[in-house]
Coordinates of C-alpha atoms and ligand atoms in Angstrom, one line a residue:
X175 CA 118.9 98.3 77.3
X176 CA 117.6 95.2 75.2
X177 CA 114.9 95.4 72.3
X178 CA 112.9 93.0 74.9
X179 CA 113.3 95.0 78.4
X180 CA 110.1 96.8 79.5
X181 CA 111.6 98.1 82.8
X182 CA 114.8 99.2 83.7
X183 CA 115.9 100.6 86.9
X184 CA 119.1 101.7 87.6
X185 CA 119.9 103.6 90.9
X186 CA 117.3 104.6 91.2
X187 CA 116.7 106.9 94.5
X188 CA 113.6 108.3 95.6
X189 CA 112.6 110.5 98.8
X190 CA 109.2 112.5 99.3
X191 CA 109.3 115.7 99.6
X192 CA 109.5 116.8 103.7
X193 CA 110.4 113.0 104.3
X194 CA 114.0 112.8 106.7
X195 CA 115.1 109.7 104.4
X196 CA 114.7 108.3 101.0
X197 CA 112.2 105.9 101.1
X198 CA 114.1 103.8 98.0
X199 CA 117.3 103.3 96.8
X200 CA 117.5 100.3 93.8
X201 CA 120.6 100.0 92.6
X202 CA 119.3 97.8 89.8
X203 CA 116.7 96.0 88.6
X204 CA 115.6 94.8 85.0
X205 CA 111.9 93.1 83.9
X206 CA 111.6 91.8 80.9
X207 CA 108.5 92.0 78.5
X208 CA 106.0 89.2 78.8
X209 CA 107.4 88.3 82.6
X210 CA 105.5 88.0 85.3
X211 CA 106.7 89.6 88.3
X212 CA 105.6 89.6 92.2
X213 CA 106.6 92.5 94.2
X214 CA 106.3 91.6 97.6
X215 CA 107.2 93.6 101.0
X216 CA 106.1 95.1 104.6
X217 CA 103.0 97.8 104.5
X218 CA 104.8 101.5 104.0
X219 CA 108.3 100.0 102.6
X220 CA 107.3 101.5 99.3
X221 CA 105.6 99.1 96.9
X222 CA 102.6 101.8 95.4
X223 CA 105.6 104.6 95.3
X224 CA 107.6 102.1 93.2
X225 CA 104.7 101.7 90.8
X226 CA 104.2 105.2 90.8
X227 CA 107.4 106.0 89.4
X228 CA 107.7 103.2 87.2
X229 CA 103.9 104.3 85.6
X230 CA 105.9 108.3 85.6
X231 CA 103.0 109.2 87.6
X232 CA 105.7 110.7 90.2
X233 CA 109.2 111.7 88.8
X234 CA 112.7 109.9 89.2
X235 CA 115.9 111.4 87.7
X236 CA 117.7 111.0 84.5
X237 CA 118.6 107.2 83.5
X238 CA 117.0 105.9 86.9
X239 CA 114.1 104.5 85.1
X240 CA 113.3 103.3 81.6
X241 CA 110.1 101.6 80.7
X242 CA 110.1 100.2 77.2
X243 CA 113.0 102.2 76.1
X244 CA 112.4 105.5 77.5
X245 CA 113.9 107.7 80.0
X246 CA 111.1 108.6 81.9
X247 CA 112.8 111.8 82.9
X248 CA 114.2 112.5 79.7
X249 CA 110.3 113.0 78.5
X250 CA 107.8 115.9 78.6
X251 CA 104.7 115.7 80.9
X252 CA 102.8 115.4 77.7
X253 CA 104.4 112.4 76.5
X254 CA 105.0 110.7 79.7
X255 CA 100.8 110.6 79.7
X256 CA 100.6 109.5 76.5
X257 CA 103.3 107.0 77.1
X258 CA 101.1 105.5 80.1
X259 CA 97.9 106.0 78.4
X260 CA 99.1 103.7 75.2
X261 CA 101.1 101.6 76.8
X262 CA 100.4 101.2 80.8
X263 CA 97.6 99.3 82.5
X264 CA 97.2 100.4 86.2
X265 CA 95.0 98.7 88.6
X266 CA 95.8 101.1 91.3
X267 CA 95.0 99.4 95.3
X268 CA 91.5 102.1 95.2
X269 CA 90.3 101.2 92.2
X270 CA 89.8 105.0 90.6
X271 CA 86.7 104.2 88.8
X272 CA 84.6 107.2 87.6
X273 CA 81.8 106.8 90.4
X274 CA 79.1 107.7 88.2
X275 CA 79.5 105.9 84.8
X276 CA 78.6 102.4 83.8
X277 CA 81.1 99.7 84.4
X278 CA 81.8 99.6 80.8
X279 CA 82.0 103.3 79.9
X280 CA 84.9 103.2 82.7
X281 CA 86.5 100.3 80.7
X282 CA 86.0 102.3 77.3
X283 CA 87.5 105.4 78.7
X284 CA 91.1 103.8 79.0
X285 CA 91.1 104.1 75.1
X286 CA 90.6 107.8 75.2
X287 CA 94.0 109.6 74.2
X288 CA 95.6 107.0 74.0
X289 CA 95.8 106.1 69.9
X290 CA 98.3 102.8 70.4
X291 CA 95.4 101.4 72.4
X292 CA 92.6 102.4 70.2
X293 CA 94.7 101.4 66.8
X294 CA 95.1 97.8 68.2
X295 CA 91.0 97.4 69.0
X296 CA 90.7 98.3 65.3
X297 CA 92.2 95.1 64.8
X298 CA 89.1 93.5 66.7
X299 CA 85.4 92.7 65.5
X300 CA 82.8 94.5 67.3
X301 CA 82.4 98.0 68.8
X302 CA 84.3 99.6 71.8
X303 CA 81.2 98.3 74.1
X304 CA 81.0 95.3 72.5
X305 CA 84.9 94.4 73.4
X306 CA 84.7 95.9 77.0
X307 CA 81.5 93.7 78.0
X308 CA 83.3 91.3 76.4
X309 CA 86.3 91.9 78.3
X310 CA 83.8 92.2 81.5
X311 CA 82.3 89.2 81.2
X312 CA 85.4 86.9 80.9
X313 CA 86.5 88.5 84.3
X314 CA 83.2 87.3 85.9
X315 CA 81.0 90.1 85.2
X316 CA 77.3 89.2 84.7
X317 CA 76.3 91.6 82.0
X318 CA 73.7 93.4 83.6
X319 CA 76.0 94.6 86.3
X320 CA 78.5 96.1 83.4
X321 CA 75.6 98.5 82.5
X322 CA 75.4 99.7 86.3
X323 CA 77.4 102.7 87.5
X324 CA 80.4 101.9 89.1
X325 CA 79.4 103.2 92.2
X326 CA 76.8 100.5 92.8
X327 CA 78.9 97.5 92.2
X328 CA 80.1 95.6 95.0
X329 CA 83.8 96.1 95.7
X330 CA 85.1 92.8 94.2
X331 CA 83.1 94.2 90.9
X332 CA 84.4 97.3 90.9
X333 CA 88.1 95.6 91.2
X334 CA 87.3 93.9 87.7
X335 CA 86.4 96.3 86.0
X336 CA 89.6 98.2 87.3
X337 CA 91.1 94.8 85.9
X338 CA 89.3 95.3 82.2
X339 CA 90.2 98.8 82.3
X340 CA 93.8 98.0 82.5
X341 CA 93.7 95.2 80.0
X342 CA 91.9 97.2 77.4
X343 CA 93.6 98.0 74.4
X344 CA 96.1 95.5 75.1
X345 CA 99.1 97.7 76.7
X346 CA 102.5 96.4 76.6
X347 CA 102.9 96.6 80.7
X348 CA 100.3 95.6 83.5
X349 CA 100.3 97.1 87.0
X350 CA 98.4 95.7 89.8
X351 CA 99.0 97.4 93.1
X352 CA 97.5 94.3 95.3
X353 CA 94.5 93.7 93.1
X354 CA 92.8 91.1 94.5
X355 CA 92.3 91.9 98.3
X356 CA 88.7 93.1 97.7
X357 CA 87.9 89.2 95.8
X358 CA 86.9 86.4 97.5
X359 CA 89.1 83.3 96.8
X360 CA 86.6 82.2 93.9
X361 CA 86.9 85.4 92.1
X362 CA 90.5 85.8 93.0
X363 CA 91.5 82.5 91.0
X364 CA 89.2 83.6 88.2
X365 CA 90.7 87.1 88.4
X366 CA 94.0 85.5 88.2
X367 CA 93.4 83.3 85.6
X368 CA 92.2 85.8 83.3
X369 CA 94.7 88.6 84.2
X370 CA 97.5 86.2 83.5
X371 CA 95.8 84.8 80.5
X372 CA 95.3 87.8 78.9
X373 CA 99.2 88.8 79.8
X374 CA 100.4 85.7 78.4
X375 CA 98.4 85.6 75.3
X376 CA 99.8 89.3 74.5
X377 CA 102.9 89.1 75.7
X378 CA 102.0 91.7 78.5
X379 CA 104.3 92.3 81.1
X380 CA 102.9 91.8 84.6
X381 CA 104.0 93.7 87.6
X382 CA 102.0 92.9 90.5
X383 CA 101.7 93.4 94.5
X384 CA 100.0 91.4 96.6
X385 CA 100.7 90.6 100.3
X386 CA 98.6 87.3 99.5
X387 CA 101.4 84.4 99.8
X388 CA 99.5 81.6 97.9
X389 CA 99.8 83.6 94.5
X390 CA 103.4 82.8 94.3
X391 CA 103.5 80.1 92.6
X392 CA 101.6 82.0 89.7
X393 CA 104.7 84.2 89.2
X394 CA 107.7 83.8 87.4
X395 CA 109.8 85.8 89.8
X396 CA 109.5 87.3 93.2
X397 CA 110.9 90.8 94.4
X398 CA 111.1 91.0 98.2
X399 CA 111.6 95.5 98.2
X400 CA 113.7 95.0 101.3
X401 CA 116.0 92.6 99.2
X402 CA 116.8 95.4 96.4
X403 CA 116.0 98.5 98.6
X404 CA 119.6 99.9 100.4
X405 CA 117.8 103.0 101.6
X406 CA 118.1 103.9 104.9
X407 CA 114.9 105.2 104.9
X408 CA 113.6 101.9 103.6
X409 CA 112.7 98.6 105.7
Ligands
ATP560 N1 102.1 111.3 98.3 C1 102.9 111.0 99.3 N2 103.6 112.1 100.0 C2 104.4 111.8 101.0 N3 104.7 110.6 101.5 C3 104.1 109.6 100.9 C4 103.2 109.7 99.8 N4 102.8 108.5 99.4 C5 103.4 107.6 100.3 N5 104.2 108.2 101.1 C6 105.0 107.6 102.2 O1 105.9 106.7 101.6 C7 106.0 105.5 102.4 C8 105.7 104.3 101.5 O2 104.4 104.4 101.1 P1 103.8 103.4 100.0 O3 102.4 103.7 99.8 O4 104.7 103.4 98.8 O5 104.0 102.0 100.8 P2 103.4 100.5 100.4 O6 104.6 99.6 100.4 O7 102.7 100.6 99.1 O8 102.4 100.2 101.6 P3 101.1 99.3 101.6 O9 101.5 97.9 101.6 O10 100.5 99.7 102.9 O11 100.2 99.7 100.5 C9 105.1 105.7 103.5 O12 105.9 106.1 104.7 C10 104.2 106.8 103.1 O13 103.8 107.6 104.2
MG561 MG1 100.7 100.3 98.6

């Protein structure tokens, strides 16, 4: 695996537990850092499970899957977490905001444990608040709305701050499980913009589903999951 791949898959096969077939079977498939990548395919063909294992939130086998050098399987829970804390944003489809803190103690709390992210906003000038209102604002934020609890935001707010939560701390791979279904198209292209600014400006890696055809062109390359899935299970 090269210095500059952030994700490597290689058969990689994948079944739920009680499920008759595996849902995936990749054979192969390689990202590398800084690209921007569209995953595209049919509702239940796999997409979020795909992230999940790639983010080690659910567990492939040995040498199936390697983000940023690492065998996944080859690592402890411990520093799987840690591995996805410093290094992984994930703007999961519901947004997983913590209902009852402001919209930028939700973006401050993707710093906690996670020392790679928290080393690289020393770099910065201003405080932890500071950079996340910061970071609020440029995705459209108005800033009286980043003091509000999550809960009370509107879903297209809640959905950037899921953004800035991901982006904070600069990690080295962005995933966006169809992030922009909640925006209207205003706040999509703004989303957009400063999701793929902030990639390109950090040489972030973007991984990103979205069932919305008229972001292709934003992408550098498009994964259909039915084009690299051989799984029977799989459609
Ligand atoms: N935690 C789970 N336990 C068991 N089966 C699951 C689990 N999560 C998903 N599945 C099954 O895996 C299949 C793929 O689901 P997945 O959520 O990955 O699809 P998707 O491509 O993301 O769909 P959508 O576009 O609707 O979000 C479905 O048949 C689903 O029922
Ligand atoms: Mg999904």
């Amino acid at each position: 695996m090269s210095q500059s791949t952030c994700v490597e898959l290689n058969q990689l096969e994948f079944q739920w537990p009680g499920a008759s077939f595996p849902l995936l079977h990749i054979p192969h498939l390689q990202i590398q850092q800084g690209e921007r990548v569209l995953l595209r395919g049919a509702s239940g063909s796999g997409k979020s499970t795909l992230l999940s294992l790639i983010a080690g939130v659910h567990q492939a086998r040995p040498n199936q899957v390697h983000v940023l050098g690492h065998d996944l399987a080859q690592l402890s829970q411990r520093q799987r977490d840690r591995l996805r804390a410093n290094e992984i944003g994930y703007i999961f489809q519901q947004f997983n905001l913590l209902p009852y803190l402001s919209a930028v103690e939700n973006v401050v709390l993707a710093a906690r444990f996670a020392p790679a992210r928290v080393a690289r906003l020393k770099g910065e000038a201003g405080s932890y608040h500071e950079l996340a209102e910061h970071l609020l604002t440029q995705l459209g934020l108005a800033e009286q709305d980043s003091k509000r609890p999550a809960h009370q935001l509107s879903v297209g707010q809640q959905q950037r701050v899921a953004a800035a939560r991901a982006l904070f701390g600069r990690p080295a791979l962005i995933i966006a499980d169809e992030p922009t279904s909640a925006l209207d198209i205003d706040h999509r292209d703004n989303f957009i913009e400063v999701l793929f600014n902030a990639c390109e400006v950090h040489h972030t890696t973007l991984l990103f589903v979205t069932h919305d055809g008229s972001l292709a062109h934003h992408f550098q390359r498009a994964i259909e999951l039915n084009e690299i899935n051989q799984a029977a299970g799989g459609r």
